[in-house]
Amino acid sequence: MTTFFAKQKETERQHRIDHILEAAKTVFMEKGYKNATLRKIALKAQITTGAIYVYFSGKDELYAEVCKQIFHLMNSYLDKASKVDGDIKQRIMSMAMAILRFEKDHHDAADMLAANFSILNLPDKLSEELSELGSQTTYYITRIIIDGKKEGFFPPDKDDVRLALSLWSSLEGFLYMNDYGIFDKYDIDFEELVKDHINYFICGIQQYKEEENA
Amino acid sequence: MTTFFAKQKETERQHRIDHILEAAKTVFMEKGYKNATLRKIALKAQITTGAIYVYFSGKDELYAEVCKQIFHLMNSYLDKASKVDGDIKQRIMSMAMAILRFEKDHHDAADMLAANFSILNLPDKLSEELSELGSQTTYYITRIIIDGKKEGFFPPDKDDVRLALSLWSSLEGFLYMNDYGIFDKYDIDFEELVKDHINYFICGIQQYKEEENA
Amino acid sequence: MTTFFAKQKETERQHRIDHILEAAKTVFMEKGYKNATLRKIALKAQITTGAIYVYFSGKDELYAEVCKQIFHLMNSYLDKASKVDGDIKQRIMSMAMAILRFEKDHHDAADMLAANFSILNLPDKLSEELSELGSQTTYYITRIIIDGKKEGFFPPDKDDVRLALSLWSSLEGFLYMNDYGIFDKYDIDFEELVKDHINYFICGIQQYKEEENA
Amino acid sequence: MTTFFAKQKETERQHRIDHILEAAKTVFMEKGYKNATLRKIALKAQITTGAIYVYFSGKDELYAEVCKQIFHLMNSYLDKASKVDGDIKQRIMSMAMAILRFEKDHHDAADMLAANFSILNLPDKLSEELSELGSQTTYYITRIIIDGKKEGFFPPDKDDVRLALSLWSSLEGFLYMNDYGIFDKYDIDFEELVKDHINYFICGIQQYKEEENA
DNA sequence: GATGAATGAGACTTCATTCAT
DNA sequence: TATGAATGAAGTCTCATTCAT
């Protein structure tokens, strides 16, 4: 019986945590770390500031936990995209579009992932977790690159991780520039721009001969 | 004589301004806009917070002026790089390396240029200046692309600005990822990574046939 | 039960608000709006400045709330006086004496009602409330004038509001002069002076023939 | 010769003082005591803040000196009005209208005269001077009342000073109410309102029988 | 005399965090 | 557990006054 009630309690506790995290996510996303206040979060969660301290050690941990959630959300996008059937190119494009879609669907959330977590005063465990989660993206992309080499789509002499990082980095660049409204000044279809870039990049990988570089 | 003394004073005033800007730059770079405080800046400049207000209307303007300086610095890198002789590829690479070098030399400063200045409460004149300065990079790159098309290096049907933005965006992505230490976990020569990406990208532009995309 | 505790809490909250308002009133009255500081108020209320912000949005609102209280207090004087039985003259005199008494009892408080509330940054609701409260005095006096005309005490051709404003204005003048200690230099019974003035004024209204003015 | 140069210097000094006072008057009138800053005054006078301290001991003294000037200005209005020919009523009305005109011509200046000088940290001499100047108005009015009694216009049993203070007080009341925009809400000709009041008041003095009051 | 940069105290305000209830 | 009032430190900004030049 004790166990039953304990579980019951545990569940309720988790509910409250989720509830707070949900509110925190909204506020952090909207205001950013500094401008978000525990009061606003508490207000949104319809609890009091004091209650937050029952479940979280403070603002920093709360922020980190929200980030964790967002990382998981993002990875769910990637996971889904990674399961799409098709040739290598289609799979890469699917992955890229998933990242773009996530950015579009959760604009402010995406911003949070770029935070420099080192400024927060976090316990080591959380820091590592966040770092680990941030690496997931590379894993997903790398996997496709590896498949691509197996299938002869990419030359075997190129390094998987380097290609994956290269692809991801450029994608992030587009998101970053888009975020700061750089493209707003021009009459440009953002998605098309990214697709073209990936096409050029893939094409380049396939065609580029190292000796040319000499 | 009056003129002489007036100049003398003007120079001294400029010295002080530069001195404050220097301190502000350090602090803003290290802490970011929100976390930087006038007190910290004043402390670093070995003055009082009040003294800052003799030269600047407030935190926002101070921040903006620091950004202006950094933009100018960055543009000096670009300007120098844009004057390098060589073929189109070499010129693009020279430009890219200039951006990398700037990022390396002024790591934290580069971050500031990404700030969303619209959140600051700036006089219109300053806002415009910053916006204008921020566009310079695109101009530099676009110019090379245009030359490249003239010389037959790039296909004539590709849009100059789109290519320039695309190139710049991917570069920014690398810088961004590097900033957040993504590459630190891997044994990767950052510069090589970027060079490879550009090579693939350029090669892709030249070789990519639109019909393939169908 | 919930209701009971909620009420309890509400009451306590009101107590605290009243406590702060009391301190604020003292300080504002003594120093005026500009010279009063939240620190002084907090000190007097034996709390910290921050605590004030739990109950009030800032200095302006605090000031406005104090004014509201004073207006209400003043209106309670007027209300009581307006219920006095007697002929028109006695009723006017009763009203005038109420104003004098209020001024005497709450010397500095009275000053605050003269504030130009438009310089404060108040929510519309508060602004309107204050404006409304400030008009009350005229209403009370006007009502007596109207009765006076009905009873034939005043000539029917005189405008109610003009007479009321005229009476009130002169009263305010006496208060104002008294405030600045003008009468202190002379050996004068302030109340008698005002009574005489009102007597002359009333007598004048009754006797004055417009044609004389030609 | 020394004397000549000394005088020259003295004159120049006075010029500067006047120049500063002029600027100070403008700023104090516009902003009020607290909101006026020495910098604004210095700016308007096209000198530096430091220079002000050569001629004045500080902000308070500067304010007081400005008030002195305004008192003198006001008294010049009264002086001129007091010299008007006509019967007693006309002379009183002339005096009243002069006060109204002064208030109209120098709206903000008039406000300053109402300041509670005791909050300023002034040397005794200045305080007394200000007090003395503030009494002038009563003198002017009293003189007419006295003449009025001599001529049989007013009953001989009424006290001169009391009548003068009474008249002046009510006038001040109208100005005060007008200042705070009380009349703005009503469609009222301010000057007419005041004239009527004075007429009633004078009429009342002449007609009012003390025994009625019993 | 005059300058004006600099000070230093103090203004209002915000907020993460604590703690008595 | 939960409350929410209160704290205390810190934030930006203002300004009368001083003082080296």
mmCIF file of C-alpha atoms in Angstrom, chain C residues 8 15-16 19 21 26-27 33 39 46-47 49 55 62 97-98 113-114 122 133 152 167 174 186 188 191-192 203:
data_model
loop_
_atom_site.group_PDB
_atom_site.id
_atom_site.type_symbol
_atom_site.label_atom_id
_atom_site.label_comp_id
_atom_site.label_asym_id
_atom_site.label_seq_id
_atom_site.Cartn_x
_atom_site.Cartn_y
_atom_site.Cartn_z
ATOM 1 C CA GLN C 8 -8.297 36.829 7.225
ATOM 2 C CA HIS C 15 -3.723 46.318 7.184
ATOM 3 C CA ARG C 16 -0.321 46.344 5.613
ATOM 4 C CA HIS C 19 0.231 50.871 7.199
ATOM 5 C CA LEU C 21 -0.226 54.400 3.084
ATOM 6 C CA THR C 26 3.174 61.438 6.439
ATOM 7 C CA VAL C 27 6.221 61.625 4.244
ATOM 8 C CA TYR C 33 5.949 64.471 -4.061
ATOM 9 C CA ARG C 39 13.356 55.032 1.252
ATOM 10 C CA GLN C 46 9.675 49.940 9.042
ATOM 11 C CA ILE C 47 9.919 47.891 5.906
ATOM 12 C CA THR C 49 11.663 49.745 -0.261
ATOM 13 C CA TYR C 55 1.468 46.413 -2.762
ATOM 14 C CA LEU C 62 1.461 55.183 -3.984
ATOM 15 C CA MET C 97 -16.098 75.705 8.326
ATOM 16 C CA ALA C 98 -15.801 72.030 7.411
ATOM 17 C CA LEU C 113 -4.983 67.646 -3.178
ATOM 18 C CA ALA C 114 -3.757 70.584 -5.168
ATOM 19 C CA LEU C 122 -0.932 56.806 -13.607
ATOM 20 C CA LEU C 133 -13.018 62.946 -6.312
ATOM 21 C CA GLY C 152 -35.437 82.737 -2.845
ATOM 22 C CA LEU C 167 -17.300 80.660 -3.194
ATOM 23 C CA PHE C 174 -7.758 81.761 2.301
ATOM 24 C CA TYR C 186 -0.906 89.660 11.600
ATOM 25 C CA ILE C 188 -5.964 87.840 12.968
ATOM 26 C CA GLU C 191 -11.884 81.683 11.030
ATOM 27 C CA GLU C 192 -13.438 85.075 11.666
ATOM 28 C CA CYS C 203 -24.765 89.788 1.167
#
